[in-house]
Coordinates of C-alpha atoms in Angstrom, one line a residue:
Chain Z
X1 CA -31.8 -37.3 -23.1
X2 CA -32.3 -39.2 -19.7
X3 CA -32.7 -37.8 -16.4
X4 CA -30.0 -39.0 -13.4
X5 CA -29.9 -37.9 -9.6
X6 CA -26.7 -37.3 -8.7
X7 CA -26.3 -37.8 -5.0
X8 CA -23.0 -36.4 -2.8
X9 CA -21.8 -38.3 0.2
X10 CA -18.8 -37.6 2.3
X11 CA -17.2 -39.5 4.7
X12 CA -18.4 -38.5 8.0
X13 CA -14.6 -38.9 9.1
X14 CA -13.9 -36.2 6.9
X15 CA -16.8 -34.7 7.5
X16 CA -15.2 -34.2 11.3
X17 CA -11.6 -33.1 9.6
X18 CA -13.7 -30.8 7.5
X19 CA -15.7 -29.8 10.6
X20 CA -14.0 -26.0 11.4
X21 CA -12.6 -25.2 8.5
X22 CA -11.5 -21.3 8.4
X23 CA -13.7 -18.7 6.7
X24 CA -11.2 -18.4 3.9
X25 CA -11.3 -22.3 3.4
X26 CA -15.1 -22.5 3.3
X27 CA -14.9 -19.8 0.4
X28 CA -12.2 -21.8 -1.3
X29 CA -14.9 -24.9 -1.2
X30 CA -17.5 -23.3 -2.3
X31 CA -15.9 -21.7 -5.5
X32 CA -15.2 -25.6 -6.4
X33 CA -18.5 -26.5 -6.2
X34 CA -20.3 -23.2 -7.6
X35 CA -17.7 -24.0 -10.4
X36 CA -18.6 -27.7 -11.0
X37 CA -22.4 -26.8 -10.7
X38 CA -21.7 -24.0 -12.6
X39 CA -20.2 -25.5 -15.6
X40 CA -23.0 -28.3 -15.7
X41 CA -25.6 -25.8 -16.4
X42 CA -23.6 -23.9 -18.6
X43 CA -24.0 -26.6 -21.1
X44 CA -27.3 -26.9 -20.4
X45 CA -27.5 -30.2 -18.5
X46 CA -28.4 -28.8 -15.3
X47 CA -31.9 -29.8 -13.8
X48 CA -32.3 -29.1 -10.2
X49 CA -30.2 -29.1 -7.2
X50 CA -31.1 -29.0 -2.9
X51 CA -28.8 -28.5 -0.2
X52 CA -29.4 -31.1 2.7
X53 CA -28.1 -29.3 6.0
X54 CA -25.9 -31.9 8.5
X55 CA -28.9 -32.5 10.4
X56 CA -31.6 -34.1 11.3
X57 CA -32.5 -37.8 12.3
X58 CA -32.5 -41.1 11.3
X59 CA -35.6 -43.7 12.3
X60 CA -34.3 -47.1 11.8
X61 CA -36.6 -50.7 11.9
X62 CA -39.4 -51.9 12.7
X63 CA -38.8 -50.7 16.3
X64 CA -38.8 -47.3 15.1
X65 CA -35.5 -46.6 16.7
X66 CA -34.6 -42.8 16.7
X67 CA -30.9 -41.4 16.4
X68 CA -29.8 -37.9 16.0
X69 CA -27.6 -36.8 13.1
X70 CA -27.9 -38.0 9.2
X71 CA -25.7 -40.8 8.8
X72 CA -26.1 -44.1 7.8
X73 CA -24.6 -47.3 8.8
X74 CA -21.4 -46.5 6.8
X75 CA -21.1 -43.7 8.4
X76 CA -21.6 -41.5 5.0
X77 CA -23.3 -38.2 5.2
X78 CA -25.5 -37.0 2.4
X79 CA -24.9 -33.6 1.3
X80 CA -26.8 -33.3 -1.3
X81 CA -28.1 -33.7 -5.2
X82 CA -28.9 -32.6 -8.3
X83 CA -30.5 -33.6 -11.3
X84 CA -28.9 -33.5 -14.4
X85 CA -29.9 -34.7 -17.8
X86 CA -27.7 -36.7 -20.1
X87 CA -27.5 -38.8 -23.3
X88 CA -26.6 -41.7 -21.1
X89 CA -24.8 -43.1 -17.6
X90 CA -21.6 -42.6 -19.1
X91 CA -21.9 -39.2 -19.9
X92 CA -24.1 -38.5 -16.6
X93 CA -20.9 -40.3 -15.0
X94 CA -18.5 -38.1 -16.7
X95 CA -21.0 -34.5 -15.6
X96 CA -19.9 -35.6 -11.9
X97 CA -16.0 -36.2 -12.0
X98 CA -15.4 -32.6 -11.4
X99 CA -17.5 -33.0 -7.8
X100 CA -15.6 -31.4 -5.0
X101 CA -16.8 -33.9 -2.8
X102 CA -14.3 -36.5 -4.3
X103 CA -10.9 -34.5 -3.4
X104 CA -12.0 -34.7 0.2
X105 CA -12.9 -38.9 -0.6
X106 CA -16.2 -38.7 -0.7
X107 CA -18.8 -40.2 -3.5
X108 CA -21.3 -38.9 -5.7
X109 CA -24.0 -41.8 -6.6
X110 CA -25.4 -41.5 -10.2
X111 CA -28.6 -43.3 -10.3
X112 CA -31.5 -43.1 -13.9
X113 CA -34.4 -41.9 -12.7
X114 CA -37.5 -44.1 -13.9
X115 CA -39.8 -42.2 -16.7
X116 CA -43.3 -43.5 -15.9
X117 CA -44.1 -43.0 -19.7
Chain L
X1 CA -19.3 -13.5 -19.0
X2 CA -23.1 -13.4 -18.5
X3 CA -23.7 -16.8 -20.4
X4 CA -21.5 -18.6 -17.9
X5 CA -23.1 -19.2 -15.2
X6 CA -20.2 -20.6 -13.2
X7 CA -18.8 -16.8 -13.5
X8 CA -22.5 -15.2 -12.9
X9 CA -22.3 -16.9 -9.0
X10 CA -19.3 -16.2 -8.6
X11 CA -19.0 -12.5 -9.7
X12 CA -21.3 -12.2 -5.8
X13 CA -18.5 -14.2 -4.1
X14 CA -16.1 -11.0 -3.6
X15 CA -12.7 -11.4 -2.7
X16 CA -12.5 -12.8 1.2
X17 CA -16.1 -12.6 1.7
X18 CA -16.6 -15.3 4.0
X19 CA -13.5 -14.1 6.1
X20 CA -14.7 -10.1 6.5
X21 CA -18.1 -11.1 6.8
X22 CA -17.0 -13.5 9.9
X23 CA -15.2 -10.2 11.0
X24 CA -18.5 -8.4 10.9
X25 CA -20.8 -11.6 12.5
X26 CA -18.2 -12.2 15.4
X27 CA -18.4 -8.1 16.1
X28 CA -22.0 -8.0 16.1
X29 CA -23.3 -11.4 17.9
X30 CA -20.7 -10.3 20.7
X31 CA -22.0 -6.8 21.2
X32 CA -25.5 -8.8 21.3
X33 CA -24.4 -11.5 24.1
X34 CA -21.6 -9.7 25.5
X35 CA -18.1 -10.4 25.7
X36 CA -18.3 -12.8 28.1
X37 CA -19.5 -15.1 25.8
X38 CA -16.9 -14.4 22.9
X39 CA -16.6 -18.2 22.4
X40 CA -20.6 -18.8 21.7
X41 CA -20.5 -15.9 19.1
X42 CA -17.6 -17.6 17.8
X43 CA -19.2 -21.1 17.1
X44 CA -22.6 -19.0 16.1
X45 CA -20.3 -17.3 13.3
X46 CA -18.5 -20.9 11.9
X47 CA -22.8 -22.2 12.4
X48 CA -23.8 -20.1 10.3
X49 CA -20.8 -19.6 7.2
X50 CA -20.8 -23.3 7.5
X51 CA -24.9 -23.2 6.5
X52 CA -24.0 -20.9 3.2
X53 CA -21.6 -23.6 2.4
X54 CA -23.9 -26.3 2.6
X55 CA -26.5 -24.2 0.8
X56 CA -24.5 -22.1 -1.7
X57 CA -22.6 -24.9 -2.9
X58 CA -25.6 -26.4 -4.8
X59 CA -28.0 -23.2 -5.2
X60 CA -25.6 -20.7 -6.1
X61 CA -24.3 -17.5 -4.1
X62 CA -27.6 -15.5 -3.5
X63 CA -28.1 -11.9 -4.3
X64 CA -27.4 -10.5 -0.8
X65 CA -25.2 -12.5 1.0
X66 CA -24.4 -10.6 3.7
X67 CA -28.0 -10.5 4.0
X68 CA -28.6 -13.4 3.9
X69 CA -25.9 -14.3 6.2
X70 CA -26.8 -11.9 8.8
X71 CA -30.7 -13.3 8.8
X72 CA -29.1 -16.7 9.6
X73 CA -26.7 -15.4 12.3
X74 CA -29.6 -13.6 13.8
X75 CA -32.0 -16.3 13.9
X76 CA -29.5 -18.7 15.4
X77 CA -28.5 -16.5 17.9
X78 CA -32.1 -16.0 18.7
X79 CA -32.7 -19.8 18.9
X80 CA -29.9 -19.8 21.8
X81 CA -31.6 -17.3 23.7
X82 CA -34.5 -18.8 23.5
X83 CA -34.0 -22.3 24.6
X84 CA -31.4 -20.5 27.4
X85 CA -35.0 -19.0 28.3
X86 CA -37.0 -22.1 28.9
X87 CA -34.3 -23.5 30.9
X88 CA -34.3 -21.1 33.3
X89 CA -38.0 -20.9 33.2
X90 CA -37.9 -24.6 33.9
X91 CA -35.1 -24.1 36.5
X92 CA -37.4 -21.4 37.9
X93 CA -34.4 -18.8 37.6
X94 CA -35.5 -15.6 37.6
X95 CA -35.6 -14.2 34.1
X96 CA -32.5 -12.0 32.9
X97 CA -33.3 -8.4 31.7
X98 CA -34.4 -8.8 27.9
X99 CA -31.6 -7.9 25.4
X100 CA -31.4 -5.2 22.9
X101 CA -33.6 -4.9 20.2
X102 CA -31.2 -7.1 17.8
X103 CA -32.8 -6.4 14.5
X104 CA -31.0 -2.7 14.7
X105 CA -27.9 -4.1 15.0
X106 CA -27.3 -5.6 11.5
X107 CA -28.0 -2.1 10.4
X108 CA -25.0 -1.1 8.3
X109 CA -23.6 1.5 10.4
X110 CA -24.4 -1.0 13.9
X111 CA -22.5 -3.0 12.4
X112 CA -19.6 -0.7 11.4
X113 CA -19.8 0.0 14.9
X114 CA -19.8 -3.3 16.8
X115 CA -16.4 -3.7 14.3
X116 CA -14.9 -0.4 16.3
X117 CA -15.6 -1.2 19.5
X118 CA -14.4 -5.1 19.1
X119 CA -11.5 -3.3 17.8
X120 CA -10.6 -1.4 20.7
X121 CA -12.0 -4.2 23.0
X122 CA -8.4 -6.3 20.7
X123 CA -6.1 -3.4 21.5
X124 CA -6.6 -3.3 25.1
X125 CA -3.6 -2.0 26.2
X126 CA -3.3 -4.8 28.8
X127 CA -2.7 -7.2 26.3
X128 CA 0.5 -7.6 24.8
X129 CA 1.5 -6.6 21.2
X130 CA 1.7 -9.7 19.6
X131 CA -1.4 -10.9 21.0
X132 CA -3.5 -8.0 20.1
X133 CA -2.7 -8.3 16.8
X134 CA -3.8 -11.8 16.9
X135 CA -6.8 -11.2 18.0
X136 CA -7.7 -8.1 15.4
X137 CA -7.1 -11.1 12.7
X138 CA -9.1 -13.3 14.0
X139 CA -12.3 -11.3 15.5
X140 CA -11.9 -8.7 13.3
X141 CA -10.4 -10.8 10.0
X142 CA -11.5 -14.0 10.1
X143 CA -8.4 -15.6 10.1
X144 CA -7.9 -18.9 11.8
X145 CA -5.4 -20.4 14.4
X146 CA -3.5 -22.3 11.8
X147 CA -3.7 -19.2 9.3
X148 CA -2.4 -17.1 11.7
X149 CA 0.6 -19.3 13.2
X150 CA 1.6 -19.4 9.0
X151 CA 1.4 -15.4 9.3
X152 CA 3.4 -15.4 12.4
X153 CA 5.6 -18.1 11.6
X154 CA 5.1 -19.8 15.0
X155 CA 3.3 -23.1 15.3
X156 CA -0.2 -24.0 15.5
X157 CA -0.2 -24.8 18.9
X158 CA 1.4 -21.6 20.1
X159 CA -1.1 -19.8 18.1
X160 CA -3.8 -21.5 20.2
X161 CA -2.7 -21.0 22.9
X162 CA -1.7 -17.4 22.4
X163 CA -5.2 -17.1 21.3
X164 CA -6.7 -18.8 24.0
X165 CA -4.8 -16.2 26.9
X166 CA -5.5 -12.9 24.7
X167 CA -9.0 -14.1 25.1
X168 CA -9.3 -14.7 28.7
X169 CA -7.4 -11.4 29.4
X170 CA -9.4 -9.9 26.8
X171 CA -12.6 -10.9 29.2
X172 CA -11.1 -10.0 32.3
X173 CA -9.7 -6.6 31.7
X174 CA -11.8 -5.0 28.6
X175 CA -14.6 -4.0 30.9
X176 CA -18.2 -2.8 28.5
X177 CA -17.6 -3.2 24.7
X178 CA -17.4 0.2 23.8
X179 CA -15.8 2.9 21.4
X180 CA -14.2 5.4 24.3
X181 CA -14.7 8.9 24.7
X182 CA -14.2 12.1 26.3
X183 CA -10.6 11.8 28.0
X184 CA -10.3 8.2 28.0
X185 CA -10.3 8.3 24.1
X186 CA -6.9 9.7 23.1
X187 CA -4.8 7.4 24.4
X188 CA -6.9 4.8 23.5
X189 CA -6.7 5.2 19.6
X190 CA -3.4 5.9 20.2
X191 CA -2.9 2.2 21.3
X192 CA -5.2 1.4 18.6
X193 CA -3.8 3.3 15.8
X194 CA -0.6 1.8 17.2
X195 CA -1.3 -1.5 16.7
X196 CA -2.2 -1.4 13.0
X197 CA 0.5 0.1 11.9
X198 CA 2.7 -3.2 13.4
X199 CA 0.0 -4.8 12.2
X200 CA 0.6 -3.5 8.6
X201 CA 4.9 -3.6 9.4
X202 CA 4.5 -7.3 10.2
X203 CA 2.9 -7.9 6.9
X204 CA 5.3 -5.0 4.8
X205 CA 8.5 -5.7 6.4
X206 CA 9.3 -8.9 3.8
X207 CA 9.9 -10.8 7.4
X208 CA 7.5 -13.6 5.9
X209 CA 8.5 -15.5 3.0
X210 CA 5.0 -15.9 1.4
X211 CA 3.8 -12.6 -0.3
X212 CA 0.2 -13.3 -0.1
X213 CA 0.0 -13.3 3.2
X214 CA 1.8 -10.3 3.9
X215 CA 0.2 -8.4 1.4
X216 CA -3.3 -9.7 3.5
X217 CA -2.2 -9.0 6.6
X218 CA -1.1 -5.5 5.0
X219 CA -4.9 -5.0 4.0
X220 CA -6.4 -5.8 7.1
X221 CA -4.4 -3.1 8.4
X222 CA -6.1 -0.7 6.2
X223 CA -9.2 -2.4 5.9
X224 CA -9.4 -1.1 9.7
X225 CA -7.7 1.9 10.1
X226 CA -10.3 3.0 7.1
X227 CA -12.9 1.4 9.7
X228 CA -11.7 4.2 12.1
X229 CA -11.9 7.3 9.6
X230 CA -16.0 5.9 9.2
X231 CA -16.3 6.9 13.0
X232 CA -17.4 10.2 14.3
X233 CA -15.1 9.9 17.0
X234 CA -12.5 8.1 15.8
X235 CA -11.8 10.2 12.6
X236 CA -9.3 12.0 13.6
X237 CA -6.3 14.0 11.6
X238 CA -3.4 10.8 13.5
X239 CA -6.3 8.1 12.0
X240 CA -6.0 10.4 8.5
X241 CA -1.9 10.3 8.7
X242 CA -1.6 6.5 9.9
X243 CA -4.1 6.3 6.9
X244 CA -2.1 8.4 4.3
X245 CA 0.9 6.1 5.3
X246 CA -0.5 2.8 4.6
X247 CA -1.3 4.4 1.1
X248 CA 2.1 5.5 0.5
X249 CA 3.6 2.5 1.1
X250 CA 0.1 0.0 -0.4
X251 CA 1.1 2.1 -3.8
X252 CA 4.7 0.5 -4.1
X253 CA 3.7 -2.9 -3.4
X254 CA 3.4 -4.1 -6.6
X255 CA 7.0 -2.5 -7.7
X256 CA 8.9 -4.0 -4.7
X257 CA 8.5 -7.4 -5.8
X258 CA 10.1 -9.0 -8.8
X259 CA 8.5 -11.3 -11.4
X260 CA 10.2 -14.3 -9.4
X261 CA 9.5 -13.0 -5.9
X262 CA 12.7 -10.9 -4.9
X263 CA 12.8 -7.9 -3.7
X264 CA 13.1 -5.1 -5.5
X265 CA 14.9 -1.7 -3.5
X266 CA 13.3 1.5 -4.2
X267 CA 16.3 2.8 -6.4
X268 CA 15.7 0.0 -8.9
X269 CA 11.8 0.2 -8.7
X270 CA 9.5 0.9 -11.9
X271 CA 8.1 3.7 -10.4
X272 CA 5.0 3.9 -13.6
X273 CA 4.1 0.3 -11.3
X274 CA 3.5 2.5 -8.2
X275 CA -0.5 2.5 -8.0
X276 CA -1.4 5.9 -8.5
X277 CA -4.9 6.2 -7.0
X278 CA -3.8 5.3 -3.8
X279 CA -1.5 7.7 -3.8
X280 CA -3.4 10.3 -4.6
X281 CA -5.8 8.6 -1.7
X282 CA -3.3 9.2 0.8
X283 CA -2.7 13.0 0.0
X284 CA -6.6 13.1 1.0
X285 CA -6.0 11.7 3.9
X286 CA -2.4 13.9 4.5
X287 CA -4.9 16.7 3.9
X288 CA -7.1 15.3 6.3
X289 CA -4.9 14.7 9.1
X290 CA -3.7 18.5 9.0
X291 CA -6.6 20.0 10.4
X292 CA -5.6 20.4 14.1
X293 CA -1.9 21.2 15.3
X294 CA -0.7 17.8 16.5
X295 CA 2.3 16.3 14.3
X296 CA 2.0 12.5 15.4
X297 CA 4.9 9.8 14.3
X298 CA 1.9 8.8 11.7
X299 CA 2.1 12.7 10.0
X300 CA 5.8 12.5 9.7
X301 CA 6.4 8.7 8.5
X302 CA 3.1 9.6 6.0
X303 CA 5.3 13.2 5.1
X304 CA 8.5 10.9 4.4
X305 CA 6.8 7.9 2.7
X306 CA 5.4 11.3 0.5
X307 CA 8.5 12.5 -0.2
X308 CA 9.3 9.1 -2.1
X309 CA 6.0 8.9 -4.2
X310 CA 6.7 12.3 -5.4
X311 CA 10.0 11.8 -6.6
X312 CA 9.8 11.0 -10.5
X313 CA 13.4 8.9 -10.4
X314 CA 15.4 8.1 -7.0
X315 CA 18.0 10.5 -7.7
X316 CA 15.4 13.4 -7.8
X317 CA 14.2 12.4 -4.0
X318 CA 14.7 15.5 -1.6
X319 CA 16.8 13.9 0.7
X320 CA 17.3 16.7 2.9
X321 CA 13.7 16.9 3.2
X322 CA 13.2 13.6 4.3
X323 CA 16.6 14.1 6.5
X324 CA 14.7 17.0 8.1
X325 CA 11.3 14.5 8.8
X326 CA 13.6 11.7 10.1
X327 CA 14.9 14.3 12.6
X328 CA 11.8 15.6 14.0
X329 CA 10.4 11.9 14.0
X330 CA 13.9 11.6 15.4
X331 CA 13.0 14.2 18.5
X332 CA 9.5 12.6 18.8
X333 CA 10.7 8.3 18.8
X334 CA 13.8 8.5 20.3
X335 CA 15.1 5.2 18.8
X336 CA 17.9 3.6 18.0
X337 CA 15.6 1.9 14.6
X338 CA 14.4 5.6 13.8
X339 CA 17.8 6.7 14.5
X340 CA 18.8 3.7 12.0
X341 CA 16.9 4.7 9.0
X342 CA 17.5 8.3 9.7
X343 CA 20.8 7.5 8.7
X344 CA 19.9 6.3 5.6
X345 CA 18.8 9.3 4.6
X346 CA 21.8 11.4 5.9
X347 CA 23.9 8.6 3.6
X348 CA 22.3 10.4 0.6
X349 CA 21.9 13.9 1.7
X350 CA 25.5 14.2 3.4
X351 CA 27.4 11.1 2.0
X352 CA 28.4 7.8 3.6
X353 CA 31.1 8.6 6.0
X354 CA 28.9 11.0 8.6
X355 CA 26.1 7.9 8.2
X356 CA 28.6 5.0 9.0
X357 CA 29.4 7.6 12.1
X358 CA 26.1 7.7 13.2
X359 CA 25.1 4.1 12.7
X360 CA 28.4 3.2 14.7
X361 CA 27.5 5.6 17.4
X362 CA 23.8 3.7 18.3
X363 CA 23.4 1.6 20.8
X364 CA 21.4 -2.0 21.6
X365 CA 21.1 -3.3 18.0
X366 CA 23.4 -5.8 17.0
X367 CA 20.7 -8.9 17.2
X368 CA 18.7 -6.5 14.5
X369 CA 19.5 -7.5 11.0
X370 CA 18.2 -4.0 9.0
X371 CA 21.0 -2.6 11.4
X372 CA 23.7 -5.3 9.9
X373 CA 22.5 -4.5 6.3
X374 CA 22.6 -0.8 6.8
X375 CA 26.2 -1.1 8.1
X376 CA 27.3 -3.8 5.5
X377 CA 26.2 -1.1 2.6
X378 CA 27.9 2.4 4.6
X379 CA 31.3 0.2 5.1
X380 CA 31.1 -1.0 1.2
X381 CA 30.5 2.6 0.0
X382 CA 33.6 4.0 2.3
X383 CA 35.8 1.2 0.9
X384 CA 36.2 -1.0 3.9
X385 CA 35.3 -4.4 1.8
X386 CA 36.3 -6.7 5.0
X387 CA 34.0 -5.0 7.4
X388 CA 30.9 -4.8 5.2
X389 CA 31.4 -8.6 4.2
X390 CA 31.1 -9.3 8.2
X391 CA 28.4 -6.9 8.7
X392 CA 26.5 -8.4 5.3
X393 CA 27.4 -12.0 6.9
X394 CA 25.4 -11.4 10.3
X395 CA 22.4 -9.7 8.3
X396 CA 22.3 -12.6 6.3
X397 CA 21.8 -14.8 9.2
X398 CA 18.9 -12.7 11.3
X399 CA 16.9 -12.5 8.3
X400 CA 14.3 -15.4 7.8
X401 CA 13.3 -13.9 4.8
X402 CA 14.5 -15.9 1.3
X403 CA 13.9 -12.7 -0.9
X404 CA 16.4 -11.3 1.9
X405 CA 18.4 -13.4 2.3
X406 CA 18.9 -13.3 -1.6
X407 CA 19.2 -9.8 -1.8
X408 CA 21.9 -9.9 1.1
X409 CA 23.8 -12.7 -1.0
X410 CA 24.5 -10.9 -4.1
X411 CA 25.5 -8.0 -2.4
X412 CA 28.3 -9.9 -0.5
X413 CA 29.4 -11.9 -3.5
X414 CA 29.7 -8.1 -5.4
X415 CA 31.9 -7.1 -2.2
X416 CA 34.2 -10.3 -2.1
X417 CA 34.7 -9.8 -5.5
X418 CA 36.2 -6.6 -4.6
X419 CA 38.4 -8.2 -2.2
X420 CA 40.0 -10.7 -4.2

């Protein structure tokens, strides 16, 4: 078993559509994901999660130069990771198809973490 | 389902959560700041849901989210104040009075409370009907602009905008968020009371084609006329009998519509579907609301709506009992729609032909469609086939409603068949 962060991005575009959803909505969202998170450590696999809020800063260069807000250049938004352990990528791969984030075309990055043996 | 996870979290996540518990926030951070700033406790409330989406979604539903939700909503709210505070201080304003202690109002029953008096603050009688009951959905429900123009059937943008004027009229006339008393209280609830029950018709009259919604909006209606019994003040016996007639008519709910989403009319209704607790919830609250000597339009609908949940098969109702209610309701309203169903009832107590008389005799209704369908059916059932196909025709087209419309439909096709 390997360990892999999987990381959640949306698109801050529809990040914005997505920016007042109704009450009723929100719950609807967040059934998806308690069921996709659920599910993963239902069989085990799960091994950590955090929530990263929609703030913050970013310092950028050598300059130091401070802007408000979380995103990056591509204008992608983290919102957040877990860890989950796996036989391999492919399988890691297949633990985050059923990420919510995807419906509303955002990404999940699925990145080995290095064992210092 | 305790070795799924997936279902543990979710078993915390009750039905509409986020959307009651917006109800709650929106009531309580604008008792706080006052209703002059209805629009900051607004953006507070979708702060802080927004935050127990963000963190929920990966840790889980905690143990005590309303708890948890109410620490959040209170801490932001605090942050406002607070940074308001060193601005002044900075603008060397003179400092405001300090508000209320706010930790006491996220005690349950403060917050039962701030939900009554933003209640009454929605059914200002200087708003009109429709937007009233806008607002109770959205302050008081949760619901937003868009879900309310799909409950209303209007678009988006009216919604908005309907939303926007209840709100600045809402600042300008509702004066101190309170729960009235003494003298002023009476006719108060009665405006209140008043505008639940259209709340619950708009959602039980089958005017909207999706039965989900109705069947929400129907339960928001209930959700806060219970709300009202919880009060001191406000549990009156007219809160018990607009109560024991939501009950009546929540218990059929299930039995009025058909596997494929028609309507089902009483006489052909599985009456072992009616829900029996509710009924016999309502008879608590017909008890209830016969302590003191007032009949209101409540006791009497709630004493005919009874009548039907008693009867083990349709032919066994008491029609002239409910023929006797219609007329004191009758004396009480005096409608030409009460007058309407009235004669309903006198078609089963008396016969058809002293109905079609009275329905011919009332005035002002030919834009309604019951008043159409009601007609259509008392000319079939006195053999006049050409008048109740004209009749069924201009029902058909004042209803929006498909399981209507339906309904209307095969009734007309039985009658032309008739005629040929």
């Amino acid at each position: 078993m390997e360990k892999f962060m999987l990381i959640f991005h949306s698109a801050a575009a529809s990040a914005e559509a997505f920016s007042n959803p109704s009450p009723e909505a929100m719950q609807a969202e967040l059934q998806k994901w308690n069921h996709w998170i659920g599910g993963i450590a239902a069989q085990g696999r799960l091994a950590g999660t955090e929530a990263l809020l929609p703030t913050g800063r970013t310092l950028t260069g050598p300059e130091r130069l401070v802007t408000d807000g979380p995103f990056t250049e591509g204008k992608e938004i983290v919102g957040g990771y877990l860890f989950v352990m796996a036989a391999d990528l492919d399988e890691a791969t297949r633990l985050a198809e059923g990420c919510p984030a995807l419906e509303h075309h955002g990404s999940v990055e699925i990145r080995p973490l290095m064992v210092m043996a | 389902m305790a070795d799924d996870p997936a279902a543990a979290v979710s078993e915390r996540l009750v039905a509409h959560l986020f959307r009651h518990e917006a109800g709650r926030l929106q009531a309580v951070l604008v008792r706080w700041l006052g209703l002059h700033r209805l629009d900051e406790a607004e953006d507070l409330v979708q702060d802080t849901l927004l935050q127990a989406l963000t963190v929920w979604k990966v840790h889980g539903v905690p143990a005590q989210p309303a708890a948890w939700l109410y620490a959040v909503a209170q801490r932001k709210t605090l942050d406002l104040l607070r940074r308001e505070q060193r601005h002044r201080r900075l603008a060397a304003q003179a400092e405001p009075a300090p508000a209320a202690e706010p930790g006491a109002l996220f005690l349950a029953d403060e917050v039962t409370d701030s939900q009554l008096r933003m209640l009454f603050a929605c059914c200002h009688p200087a708003l009109p009907p429709e937007a009233q009951l806008a607002l109770c959905l959205k302050m008081l429900g949760g619901l937003s602009a868009a879900e309310l123009a799909g409950a209303f059937l209007v678009p988006v943008d009216t919604m908005t905008k309907r939303l926007y004027r209840a709100k600045e009229r809402l600042r300008a006339v509702a004066g101190p968020l309170e729960v009235p008393s003494g003298a002023a209280l009476t006719g108060r609830l009665a405006a209140v009371l008043k505008s639940l029950y259209l709340l619950f018709n708009e959602g039980y009259s089958s005017a909207h084609p999706d039965q989900l919604i109705r069947r929400e909006l129907c339960e928001e209606a209930l959700r806060l006329a219970l709300l009202l019994a919880q009060h001191p003040r406000t549990n009156r016996p007219e809160t018990h009998a607009l109560l024991a007639l939501l009950c009546f008519q929540v218990s059929r709910f299930d039995a009025r519509t058909a596997a494929a989403g028609g309507i089902v009319l009483l006489p052909d209704q599985d009456r072992s579907r009616w829900h029996q607790p509710l009924i016999a919830r309502g008879l608590r609250h017909l008890a209830a609301a016969a302590e003191g000597n007032t009949a209101s339009e409540f006791h009497l609908e709630a004493a005919i709506a009874l009548e039907h949940c008693r009867a083990p098969t349709y032919a066994a109702t008491d029609w002239r009992a409910i023929g006797r209610y219609y007329d004191q309701l009758l004396h009480l309203k005096p409608t030409p729609v009460v007058a309407l169903h009235r004669a309903v009832a006198l078609a089963q107590a008396a016969g058809p032909a002293p109905a079609l008389a009275a329905v011919q005799a009332l005035p002002g209704l030919d834009s309604h469609g019951l008043y159409h369908a009601i007609l259509g059916e008392l000319y079939a059932q006195t053999n006049q086939p050409e008048a109740a196909a004209h009749h069924l025709d201009r029902a058909l087209a004042l209803t929006a409603s498909r399981p209507e419309q339906d309904l209307l439909r095969r009734k007309r096709e039985k009658i032309i068949n008739q005629i040929n």
